[in-house]
Amino acid sequence: MKFTIPKGDQFEIENIIIDLNGTLSVKGKIETKTKRLIQELKELGYRLVLISGDIRGNAKRIADEMDMEFYIGKDSKEKAQQMKRFEKEKTAAIGNARIDIGTFENAILSIATLQAEGIHTGILNHVDIIVPSINNALELFIDKKSLEGSLRK
Ligand SMILES: [Mg+2]
């Protein structure tokens, strides 16, 4: 989807890279609404990708269930390495922790989700937008006026 920032740039997001623990799932659980939003984004033509350190050992199963691409990134460096698969200018990242700096640095747009597991203050200089929940983050890619408004200069 193409976004135009008033008095700013125009960019097109094709890939949305999502962290699992503390981001897509909170305390190991994924809300039904989140699953619906992921489906809706796929129908809009976005490529949805999970890159996870997989601390709970269930990332592959979740990715399969939600029909998402999945890559392991055990630390920030490994996550950065996995990001080389995607064109930075067309890629957005959603995460919550220091391990996600590797994805944030390789995305044109980075979003942190606060939620119950919190965010690490070390990521603040690497994100463009902070939202309360994963659902809010995903909705930014559906209602383009919201995202354009948040990025407006
Ligand atoms: Mg996380």
Coordinates of C-alpha atoms and ligand atoms in Angstrom, one line a residue:
M1 CA 0.0 0.0 0.0
K2 CA 1.2 3.5 -0.9
F3 CA 1.4 6.2 1.8
T4 CA 1.8 9.9 1.3
I5 CA 3.1 11.9 4.2
P6 CA 1.8 15.5 4.0
K7 CA 4.8 17.8 3.4
G8 CA 6.9 14.7 3.5
D9 CA 7.7 11.6 1.6
Q10 CA 5.8 9.0 -0.3
F11 CA 6.6 5.4 0.4
E12 CA 5.0 2.0 -0.4
I13 CA 5.0 -0.8 2.2
E14 CA 4.9 -4.3 0.8
N15 CA 6.4 -6.3 3.7
I16 CA 5.5 -6.2 7.4
I17 CA 8.0 -8.0 9.6
I18 CA 6.6 -8.9 13.0
D19 CA 8.3 -10.1 16.2
L20 CA 6.5 -12.8 18.1
N21 CA 6.9 -12.7 21.9
G22 CA 5.6 -9.4 23.5
T23 CA 4.5 -8.2 20.0
L24 CA 2.3 -10.6 18.0
S25 CA 1.6 -12.6 21.2
V26 CA 1.4 -11.3 24.7
K27 CA 2.4 -13.8 27.4
G28 CA 2.3 -16.5 24.8
K29 CA -1.3 -15.8 23.6
I30 CA -2.5 -14.3 20.3
E31 CA -5.9 -12.5 20.3
T32 CA -8.6 -13.6 17.9
K33 CA -8.8 -10.0 16.6
T34 CA -5.0 -10.0 15.9
K35 CA -5.5 -13.2 13.8
R36 CA -8.3 -11.5 11.9
L37 CA -6.2 -8.4 11.2
I38 CA -3.3 -10.5 9.9
Q39 CA -5.7 -12.2 7.5
E40 CA -7.1 -8.8 6.4
L41 CA -3.6 -7.5 5.7
K42 CA -2.8 -10.6 3.6
E43 CA -5.9 -9.9 1.6
L44 CA -4.8 -6.4 1.0
G45 CA -1.6 -7.8 -0.5
Y46 CA 0.9 -7.4 2.2
R47 CA 3.6 -10.0 2.8
L48 CA 3.5 -10.9 6.5
V49 CA 6.6 -12.3 8.1
L50 CA 7.5 -13.5 11.5
I51 CA 11.1 -13.1 12.7
S52 CA 11.5 -14.5 16.2
G53 CA 14.1 -15.5 18.7
D54 CA 11.6 -18.2 19.6
I55 CA 12.1 -18.2 23.4
R56 CA 9.0 -20.3 23.9
G57 CA 9.8 -22.8 21.1
N58 CA 6.4 -22.4 19.4
A59 CA 7.2 -19.9 16.7
K60 CA 7.1 -22.3 13.8
R61 CA 3.8 -23.8 14.9
I62 CA 2.3 -20.3 15.2
A63 CA 3.6 -19.2 11.8
D64 CA 2.1 -22.3 10.2
E65 CA -1.2 -21.8 11.9
M66 CA -1.4 -18.2 10.8
D67 CA 0.1 -19.0 7.3
M68 CA 3.0 -16.5 7.8
E69 CA 6.5 -16.8 6.6
F70 CA 8.9 -17.5 9.5
Y71 CA 12.6 -17.0 10.1
I72 CA 14.6 -17.5 13.3
G73 CA 16.7 -14.6 14.6
K74 CA 18.2 -15.5 18.0
D75 CA 19.7 -12.0 18.6
S76 CA 19.6 -8.6 17.0
K77 CA 22.4 -9.4 14.6
E78 CA 20.7 -12.5 13.4
K79 CA 17.4 -10.6 12.9
A80 CA 19.3 -8.0 10.9
Q81 CA 20.8 -10.8 8.8
Q82 CA 17.3 -12.2 8.1
M83 CA 16.1 -8.7 7.1
K84 CA 18.4 -8.8 4.0
R85 CA 15.7 -10.9 2.4
F86 CA 13.5 -7.8 2.1
E87 CA 13.9 -4.5 0.3
K88 CA 14.3 -2.0 3.1
E89 CA 12.5 0.8 1.3
K90 CA 9.3 -1.3 1.1
T91 CA 9.5 -2.9 4.6
A92 CA 8.0 -2.1 7.9
A93 CA 8.9 -3.7 11.3
I94 CA 6.9 -4.2 14.5
G95 CA 8.6 -5.2 17.7
N96 CA 9.1 -4.5 21.4
A97 CA 12.6 -5.4 22.6
R98 CA 16.3 -4.8 22.0
I99 CA 16.5 -7.9 19.9
D100 CA 14.3 -6.0 17.4
I101 CA 16.8 -3.3 16.8
G102 CA 18.2 -5.6 14.0
T103 CA 14.9 -5.5 12.3
F104 CA 14.1 -1.8 13.0
E105 CA 17.4 -0.7 11.4
N106 CA 16.6 -2.5 8.2
A107 CA 13.1 -1.2 7.8
I108 CA 11.8 2.1 6.4
L109 CA 9.2 2.3 9.1
S110 CA 9.4 0.9 12.7
I111 CA 6.6 0.5 15.2
A112 CA 6.9 -0.5 18.9
T113 CA 4.0 -2.1 20.7
L114 CA 3.8 -1.4 24.4
Q115 CA 1.4 -4.1 25.7
A116 CA 1.8 -6.2 28.9
E117 CA 5.4 -7.2 28.2
G118 CA 6.5 -3.6 27.8
I119 CA 9.2 -2.1 25.6
H120 CA 12.9 -1.7 26.3
T121 CA 13.9 2.0 26.4
G122 CA 17.0 1.1 24.3
I123 CA 14.7 0.8 21.3
L124 CA 13.3 4.3 21.5
N125 CA 15.8 5.8 19.1
H126 CA 15.1 3.1 16.6
V127 CA 11.3 3.4 16.3
D128 CA 9.1 5.9 14.5
I129 CA 5.8 5.2 16.2
I130 CA 4.8 3.6 19.6
V131 CA 1.3 2.2 19.9
P132 CA -0.5 0.5 22.8
S133 CA -1.1 -2.8 21.1
I134 CA -0.3 -5.1 18.2
N135 CA -3.9 -4.6 16.9
N136 CA -3.3 -0.8 16.8
A137 CA 0.0 -1.4 14.9
L138 CA -1.6 -3.6 12.3
E139 CA -4.5 -1.2 11.9
L140 CA -2.1 1.5 10.8
F141 CA -1.5 -0.5 7.6
I142 CA -5.3 -0.8 6.9
D143 CA -6.4 2.8 7.6
K144 CA -3.7 4.7 5.7
K145 CA -4.9 8.1 7.0
S146 CA -4.0 7.1 10.5
L147 CA -0.4 6.2 9.6
E148 CA 0.0 9.2 7.4
G149 CA -1.3 11.4 10.2
S150 CA 1.2 9.9 12.8
L151 CA 4.1 10.5 10.4
R152 CA 3.0 14.0 9.4
K153 CA 5.7 16.7 9.8
Ligands
MG1 MG 9.6 -9.5 21.6

